[in-house]
Amino acid sequence: MSGANSSSLTPGFFILSGVPGLEAAHVWLSLPFCFMYIVAVVGNCGLLYLIGHEEALHRPMYYFLALLSFTDATLCTTTVPNMLCIFWFNLKEIDFNACLAQMFFVHMLTGMESGVLMLMALDRYVAICYPLRYATILTSPVIAKAGLATFLRGVMLIVPFTFLTKRLPYCRGNSIPHTYCDHMSMAKVSCGNVKVNAVYGLLAALLIGGFDIFCISVSYTMILRAVVSLSSADARHKAFSTCTSHICAIVITYVPALFTIFTHRFGEKSIPHHIHIIIANLYLMLPPMLNPIVYGVKTKQIREEVIKLLFKEKDISAMK
């Protein structure tokens, strides 16, 4: 096998084939993904700058949003530049260890993204159900510890993926029909028993996604109860409006994620492979692209700070 060590059956490199069946359209496919990547990086870096620069946004909700923006910008950067190299320059080779590293960061960062959304749901729960104690409950040390715990959870649950994947013998070739290194895509190239990989992958998805969705559901159930009990219609509307951006982010993140996870394991025969690959890429691209737009449009404080910053820049330019 090309690129393989015959004694260990571990390839020196993999070939990422891109989107199987749509090789002729790779250049055209690259255009929307390139556009989404630029919007995602500019939007998330812009949010990070705004939250760091404007003192009015130095509040728990925006600290969590900054963490989400950093995670999103890093997540799409782990896959899109490599994907564009495949589409534009036909650079399909990736070192075996680099493939493992990409797989680790993709799954760890998606787990981190899910965890941050869960923390943001808890933030909204505290803000609406305990408004007078909000600042004393969600202090900077508490936020830092929550962010660190989310990061460590992702690392500890995803690290076994690298060992489970590295132990497999690869005697079926070294071509992966994907645009990036994914756990099950790598495992399916192997000629070994991948049952442990499949079971642990599903278990990790349940421990991360299942736990986070449960916490989000409980948080919003409590929020709904608290909001319905408010006597003023205006107060109910105001309370709900503070959650709309977060609810949009949850839908944008979890719908394609659940589709990708379950079709990878149960629906591959019924869904064309190129559709699965495109959806898998959109799953990594849509949340980073849309989250800054959603929060920029739906969050009044961010809109106001953007307008204030733009007018400040214009005033400085006029003075020059």
CSV table of C-alpha atoms in Angstrom, one decimal:
chain,number,residue,atom,x,y,z
A,1,MET,CA,0.0,0.0,0.0
A,2,SER,CA,1.3,3.4,-0.9
A,3,GLY,CA,2.4,5.4,2.1
A,4,ALA,CA,2.1,2.4,4.5
A,5,ASN,CA,4.4,0.7,6.8
A,6,SER,CA,3.9,-3.0,5.9
A,7,SER,CA,4.8,-4.3,9.4
A,8,SER,CA,2.4,-2.2,11.3
A,9,LEU,CA,-0.2,-1.5,8.6
A,10,THR,CA,-0.1,2.1,9.6
A,11,PRO,CA,-0.1,4.5,6.7
A,12,GLY,CA,2.4,7.3,6.5
A,13,PHE,CA,-0.3,9.6,5.1
A,14,PHE,CA,-3.9,9.6,4.1
A,15,ILE,CA,-5.5,10.9,0.9
A,16,LEU,CA,-8.5,13.2,1.5
A,17,SER,CA,-10.6,12.8,-1.7
A,18,GLY,CA,-12.9,15.8,-1.1
A,19,VAL,CA,-16.5,15.3,-2.0
A,20,PRO,CA,-16.8,11.9,-3.8
A,21,GLY,CA,-18.8,12.1,-7.0
A,22,LEU,CA,-18.5,15.9,-7.3
A,23,GLU,CA,-14.8,16.2,-8.0
A,24,ALA,CA,-15.6,18.2,-11.2
A,25,ALA,CA,-17.5,20.7,-9.1
A,26,HIS,CA,-14.8,21.2,-6.4
A,27,VAL,CA,-13.9,24.7,-7.5
A,28,TRP,CA,-17.6,25.8,-7.5
A,29,LEU,CA,-18.1,24.1,-4.1
A,30,SER,CA,-15.2,26.0,-2.7
A,31,LEU,CA,-16.8,29.4,-3.4
A,32,PRO,CA,-19.6,29.3,-0.8
A,33,PHE,CA,-17.4,27.6,1.7
A,34,CYS,CA,-14.7,30.2,1.3
A,35,PHE,CA,-17.3,32.9,1.7
A,36,MET,CA,-18.7,31.3,4.8
A,37,TYR,CA,-15.2,31.0,6.3
A,38,ILE,CA,-14.4,34.6,5.7
A,39,VAL,CA,-17.7,35.7,7.3
A,40,ALA,CA,-17.1,33.4,10.2
A,41,VAL,CA,-13.6,34.5,10.9
A,42,VAL,CA,-14.4,38.3,10.5
A,43,GLY,CA,-17.6,38.0,12.5
A,44,ASN,CA,-16.2,36.1,15.4
A,45,CYS,CA,-13.0,38.1,15.6
A,46,GLY,CA,-15.1,41.2,15.4
A,47,LEU,CA,-17.2,40.0,18.4
A,48,LEU,CA,-14.1,39.2,20.3
A,49,TYR,CA,-12.7,42.6,19.7
A,50,LEU,CA,-16.0,44.3,20.6
A,51,ILE,CA,-16.4,42.4,23.8
A,52,GLY,CA,-12.8,43.0,24.9
A,53,HIS,CA,-12.9,46.7,23.9
A,54,GLU,CA,-16.3,47.9,25.2
A,55,GLU,CA,-16.6,48.0,28.9
A,56,ALA,CA,-20.4,47.9,28.7
A,57,LEU,CA,-20.1,44.3,27.4
A,58,HIS,CA,-18.0,43.1,30.3
A,59,ARG,CA,-20.8,41.0,31.7
A,60,PRO,CA,-21.2,37.2,32.1
A,61,MET,CA,-23.4,36.7,29.1
A,62,TYR,CA,-20.9,38.4,26.8
A,63,TYR,CA,-17.9,36.5,28.4
A,64,PHE,CA,-19.7,33.3,27.4
A,65,LEU,CA,-20.4,34.7,23.9
A,66,ALA,CA,-16.7,35.6,23.6
A,67,LEU,CA,-15.8,32.0,24.5
A,68,LEU,CA,-18.3,30.7,21.9
A,69,SER,CA,-16.8,33.1,19.2
A,70,PHE,CA,-13.2,31.9,20.0
A,71,THR,CA,-14.3,28.2,19.8
A,72,ASP,CA,-16.2,28.8,16.5
A,73,ALA,CA,-13.4,30.7,14.8
A,74,THR,CA,-10.9,28.0,15.8
A,75,LEU,CA,-13.2,25.2,14.8
A,76,CYS,CA,-13.7,26.3,11.2
A,77,THR,CA,-10.0,27.1,10.9
A,78,THR,CA,-9.1,23.5,11.7
A,79,THR,CA,-10.9,22.3,8.5
A,80,VAL,CA,-11.6,24.9,5.9
A,81,PRO,CA,-8.1,26.0,4.9
A,82,ASN,CA,-7.2,22.3,4.3
A,83,MET,CA,-10.5,21.8,2.4
A,84,LEU,CA,-9.8,24.8,0.1
A,85,CYS,CA,-6.3,23.4,-0.6
A,86,ILE,CA,-8.0,20.1,-1.8
A,87,PHE,CA,-10.5,22.0,-3.9
A,88,TRP,CA,-8.1,24.6,-5.4
A,89,PHE,CA,-4.7,22.9,-5.6
A,90,ASN,CA,-5.6,19.2,-5.4
A,91,LEU,CA,-3.4,18.9,-2.3
A,92,LYS,CA,-5.0,15.8,-0.9
A,93,GLU,CA,-2.2,14.2,1.2
A,94,ILE,CA,-2.3,14.6,4.9
A,95,ASP,CA,0.2,13.1,7.3
A,96,PHE,CA,-1.2,10.3,9.5
A,97,ASN,CA,-0.4,12.1,12.8
A,98,ALA,CA,-1.7,15.4,11.3
A,99,CYS,CA,-4.9,13.6,10.4
A,100,LEU,CA,-5.2,12.4,14.0
A,101,ALA,CA,-4.6,15.9,15.3
A,102,GLN,CA,-7.2,17.4,13.0
A,103,MET,CA,-9.7,14.7,14.1
A,104,PHE,CA,-9.0,15.4,17.8
A,105,PHE,CA,-9.5,19.2,17.4
A,106,VAL,CA,-12.6,18.9,15.3
A,107,HIS,CA,-14.4,16.7,17.8
A,108,MET,CA,-13.0,18.5,20.9
A,109,LEU,CA,-14.0,21.9,19.6
A,110,THR,CA,-17.5,20.7,18.6
A,111,GLY,CA,-17.8,19.3,22.1
A,112,MET,CA,-16.6,22.6,23.5
A,113,GLU,CA,-19.1,24.5,21.4
A,114,SER,CA,-21.9,22.4,22.8
A,115,GLY,CA,-20.7,22.9,26.3
A,116,VAL,CA,-20.6,26.7,25.9
A,117,LEU,CA,-24.2,26.7,24.6
A,118,MET,CA,-25.1,24.8,27.7
A,119,LEU,CA,-23.3,27.3,29.9
A,120,MET,CA,-25.1,30.2,28.1
A,121,ALA,CA,-28.5,28.5,28.9
A,122,LEU,CA,-27.5,28.3,32.6
A,123,ASP,CA,-26.5,32.0,32.3
A,124,ARG,CA,-30.0,32.9,31.0
A,125,TYR,CA,-31.6,30.8,33.7
A,126,VAL,CA,-29.7,32.6,36.5
A,127,ALA,CA,-30.4,36.0,34.8
A,128,ILE,CA,-34.1,35.5,34.6
A,129,CYS,CA,-34.9,33.4,37.7
A,130,TYR,CA,-32.4,35.1,40.0
A,131,PRO,CA,-31.9,38.6,38.6
A,132,LEU,CA,-30.9,40.2,41.9
A,133,ARG,CA,-28.2,37.6,42.5
A,134,TYR,CA,-27.0,37.3,38.9
A,135,ALA,CA,-23.7,39.3,39.4
A,136,THR,CA,-22.9,37.5,42.7
A,137,ILE,CA,-23.5,34.0,41.3
A,138,LEU,CA,-21.8,34.4,37.9
A,139,THR,CA,-18.5,36.0,39.0
A,140,SER,CA,-15.4,36.1,36.8
A,141,PRO,CA,-13.8,33.1,38.7
A,142,VAL,CA,-17.0,31.1,38.3
A,143,ILE,CA,-17.1,31.8,34.6
A,144,ALA,CA,-13.4,30.9,34.2
A,145,LYS,CA,-13.8,27.6,36.1
A,146,ALA,CA,-16.9,26.8,34.0
A,147,GLY,CA,-15.1,27.4,30.8
A,148,LEU,CA,-12.1,25.4,31.9
A,149,ALA,CA,-14.3,22.5,33.0
A,150,THR,CA,-16.0,22.5,29.6
A,151,PHE,CA,-12.6,22.5,27.9
A,152,LEU,CA,-11.2,19.6,30.0
A,153,ARG,CA,-14.4,17.6,29.5
A,154,GLY,CA,-13.9,17.8,25.8
A,155,VAL,CA,-10.2,16.9,26.0
A,156,MET,CA,-10.8,13.9,28.3
A,157,LEU,CA,-13.6,12.4,26.3
A,158,ILE,CA,-12.0,13.0,22.8
A,159,VAL,CA,-8.4,11.9,23.6
A,160,PRO,CA,-9.5,8.2,23.5
A,161,PHE,CA,-10.5,8.7,19.9
A,162,THR,CA,-6.9,9.1,18.9
A,163,PHE,CA,-5.7,5.9,20.6
A,164,LEU,CA,-8.7,3.9,19.3
A,165,THR,CA,-8.0,5.1,15.8
A,166,LYS,CA,-4.2,4.8,15.9
A,167,ARG,CA,-4.4,1.1,17.1
A,168,LEU,CA,-6.4,0.1,13.9
A,169,PRO,CA,-4.7,-1.7,11.0
A,170,TYR,CA,-5.2,0.1,7.7
A,171,CYS,CA,-4.9,-2.5,5.0
A,172,ARG,CA,-7.8,-1.3,2.7
A,173,GLY,CA,-5.8,1.7,1.4
A,174,ASN,CA,-5.2,5.2,2.7
A,175,SER,CA,-8.0,7.1,0.9
A,176,ILE,CA,-10.6,8.8,3.0
A,177,PRO,CA,-13.7,9.9,1.1
A,178,HIS,CA,-14.0,13.2,3.0
A,179,THR,CA,-12.7,16.8,3.1
A,180,TYR,CA,-11.3,16.5,6.7
A,181,CYS,CA,-10.3,13.7,9.1
A,182,ASP,CA,-13.3,12.5,11.0
A,183,HIS,CA,-13.3,9.7,13.6
A,184,MET,CA,-15.6,7.3,11.9
A,185,SER,CA,-14.4,8.2,8.4
A,186,MET,CA,-10.9,7.2,9.5
A,187,ALA,CA,-12.1,4.0,11.3
A,188,LYS,CA,-14.0,2.9,8.2
A,189,VAL,CA,-10.8,2.9,6.1
A,190,SER,CA,-9.4,0.3,8.5
A,191,CYS,CA,-9.7,-3.5,8.0
A,192,GLY,CA,-9.9,-4.1,11.7
A,193,ASN,CA,-12.8,-4.4,14.1
A,194,VAL,CA,-14.3,-0.8,14.5
A,195,LYS,CA,-17.1,-1.8,16.8
A,196,VAL,CA,-15.4,-0.3,19.9
A,197,ASN,CA,-14.8,2.9,17.9
A,198,ALA,CA,-18.5,3.1,16.9
A,199,VAL,CA,-19.7,2.4,20.4
A,200,TYR,CA,-17.4,4.8,22.1
A,201,GLY,CA,-18.1,7.5,19.5
A,202,LEU,CA,-21.9,7.2,20.2
A,203,LEU,CA,-21.2,7.2,24.0
A,204,ALA,CA,-19.0,10.3,23.8
A,205,ALA,CA,-21.8,12.0,21.7
A,206,LEU,CA,-24.4,11.1,24.3
A,207,LEU,CA,-22.1,12.2,27.2
A,208,ILE,CA,-21.4,15.5,25.6
A,209,GLY,CA,-24.4,16.4,23.4
A,210,GLY,CA,-27.0,14.4,25.4
A,211,PHE,CA,-25.9,15.9,28.8
A,212,ASP,CA,-25.8,19.5,27.3
A,213,ILE,CA,-29.2,19.1,25.6
A,214,PHE,CA,-30.7,17.8,28.9
A,215,CYS,CA,-29.2,20.8,30.8
A,216,ILE,CA,-30.4,23.3,28.2
A,217,SER,CA,-33.9,21.7,28.2
A,218,VAL,CA,-34.1,21.9,32.1
A,219,SER,CA,-32.9,25.5,32.0
A,220,TYR,CA,-35.5,26.6,29.5
A,221,THR,CA,-38.2,24.7,31.3
A,222,MET,CA,-37.4,26.7,34.4
A,223,ILE,CA,-37.1,29.9,32.4
A,224,LEU,CA,-40.5,29.3,30.8
A,225,ARG,CA,-42.1,28.7,34.2
A,226,ALA,CA,-40.6,31.9,35.6
A,227,VAL,CA,-41.6,34.0,32.6
A,228,VAL,CA,-45.2,32.7,32.4
A,229,SER,CA,-45.6,33.6,36.1
A,230,LEU,CA,-44.8,37.3,35.4
A,231,SER,CA,-47.8,39.5,35.6
A,232,SER,CA,-46.7,42.1,33.0
A,233,ALA,CA,-46.9,41.2,29.3
A,234,ASP,CA,-44.0,43.7,28.7
A,235,ALA,CA,-41.9,41.9,31.2
A,236,ARG,CA,-42.6,38.5,29.7
A,237,HIS,CA,-41.7,39.8,26.2
A,238,LYS,CA,-38.5,41.4,27.5
A,239,ALA,CA,-37.5,38.2,29.3
A,240,PHE,CA,-38.2,36.0,26.2
A,241,SER,CA,-36.3,38.5,23.9
A,242,THR,CA,-33.1,38.0,25.9
A,243,CYS,CA,-33.2,34.3,25.0
A,244,THR,CA,-34.0,34.4,21.3
A,245,SER,CA,-30.4,34.7,20.1
A,246,HIS,CA,-29.4,31.8,22.2
A,247,ILE,CA,-32.3,29.6,21.0
A,248,CYS,CA,-31.3,30.4,17.4
A,249,ALA,CA,-27.7,29.4,18.2
A,250,ILE,CA,-28.9,26.1,19.7
A,251,VAL,CA,-31.0,25.3,16.6
A,252,ILE,CA,-28.2,26.2,14.2
A,253,THR,CA,-25.7,24.0,16.1
A,254,TYR,CA,-27.7,20.9,17.1
A,255,VAL,CA,-29.9,20.3,14.0
A,256,PRO,CA,-27.0,19.6,11.5
A,257,ALA,CA,-25.0,18.0,14.3
A,258,LEU,CA,-27.6,15.4,15.1
A,259,PHE,CA,-28.2,14.8,11.4
A,260,THR,CA,-24.5,14.2,10.8
A,261,ILE,CA,-24.1,11.9,13.9
A,262,PHE,CA,-27.1,9.6,13.1
A,263,THR,CA,-26.7,9.4,9.3
A,264,HIS,CA,-23.0,8.5,9.8
A,265,ARG,CA,-24.1,5.5,11.9
A,266,PHE,CA,-27.5,4.5,10.6
A,267,GLY,CA,-28.5,6.2,7.4
A,268,GLU,CA,-25.4,6.0,5.0
A,269,LYS,CA,-27.1,3.6,2.6
A,270,SER,CA,-30.2,5.7,2.2
A,271,ILE,CA,-28.4,9.1,1.8
A,272,PRO,CA,-26.0,9.8,-1.1
A,273,HIS,CA,-22.4,10.0,0.3
A,274,HIS,CA,-21.8,13.4,-1.3
A,275,ILE,CA,-24.8,14.8,0.5
A,276,HIS,CA,-23.5,13.4,3.8
A,277,ILE,CA,-20.1,15.1,3.2
A,278,ILE,CA,-21.6,18.5,2.3
A,279,ILE,CA,-23.9,18.4,5.4
A,280,ALA,CA,-20.9,17.4,7.6
A,281,ASN,CA,-19.0,20.5,6.3
A,282,LEU,CA,-22.1,22.7,6.8
A,283,TYR,CA,-22.3,21.4,10.4
A,284,LEU,CA,-18.8,22.8,11.0
A,285,MET,CA,-19.4,26.0,9.0
A,286,LEU,CA,-22.9,27.3,9.6
A,287,PRO,CA,-22.8,27.9,13.4
A,288,PRO,CA,-19.5,29.9,13.2
A,289,MET,CA,-20.9,31.9,10.3
A,290,LEU,CA,-24.4,32.5,11.7
A,291,ASN,CA,-23.8,33.0,15.4
A,292,PRO,CA,-22.1,36.4,15.1
A,293,ILE,CA,-24.9,37.5,12.7
A,294,VAL,CA,-27.6,36.3,15.0
A,295,TYR,CA,-26.1,37.9,18.1
A,296,GLY,CA,-25.3,41.1,16.2
A,297,VAL,CA,-28.9,41.4,14.9
A,298,LYS,CA,-30.8,40.1,17.9
A,299,THR,CA,-28.8,41.6,20.8
A,300,LYS,CA,-29.6,45.2,21.4
A,301,GLN,CA,-26.4,46.0,23.4
A,302,ILE,CA,-24.1,44.6,20.7
A,303,ARG,CA,-26.0,46.6,18.0
A,304,GLU,CA,-25.6,49.7,20.1
A,305,GLU,CA,-21.9,49.1,20.7
A,306,VAL,CA,-21.2,48.4,17.0
A,307,ILE,CA,-23.0,51.7,16.0
A,308,LYS,CA,-21.1,53.6,18.7
A,309,LEU,CA,-17.8,52.1,17.6
A,310,LEU,CA,-18.5,52.9,13.9
A,311,PHE,CA,-19.4,56.5,14.6
A,312,LYS,CA,-16.4,56.9,16.9
A,313,GLU,CA,-14.2,55.7,14.0
A,314,LYS,CA,-15.9,58.1,11.6
A,315,ASP,CA,-15.3,61.0,14.0
A,316,ILE,CA,-11.6,60.1,14.3
A,317,SER,CA,-11.3,60.0,10.5
A,318,ALA,CA,-13.1,63.4,10.2
A,319,MET,CA,-10.7,65.0,12.7
A,320,LYS,CA,-7.7,63.8,10.7
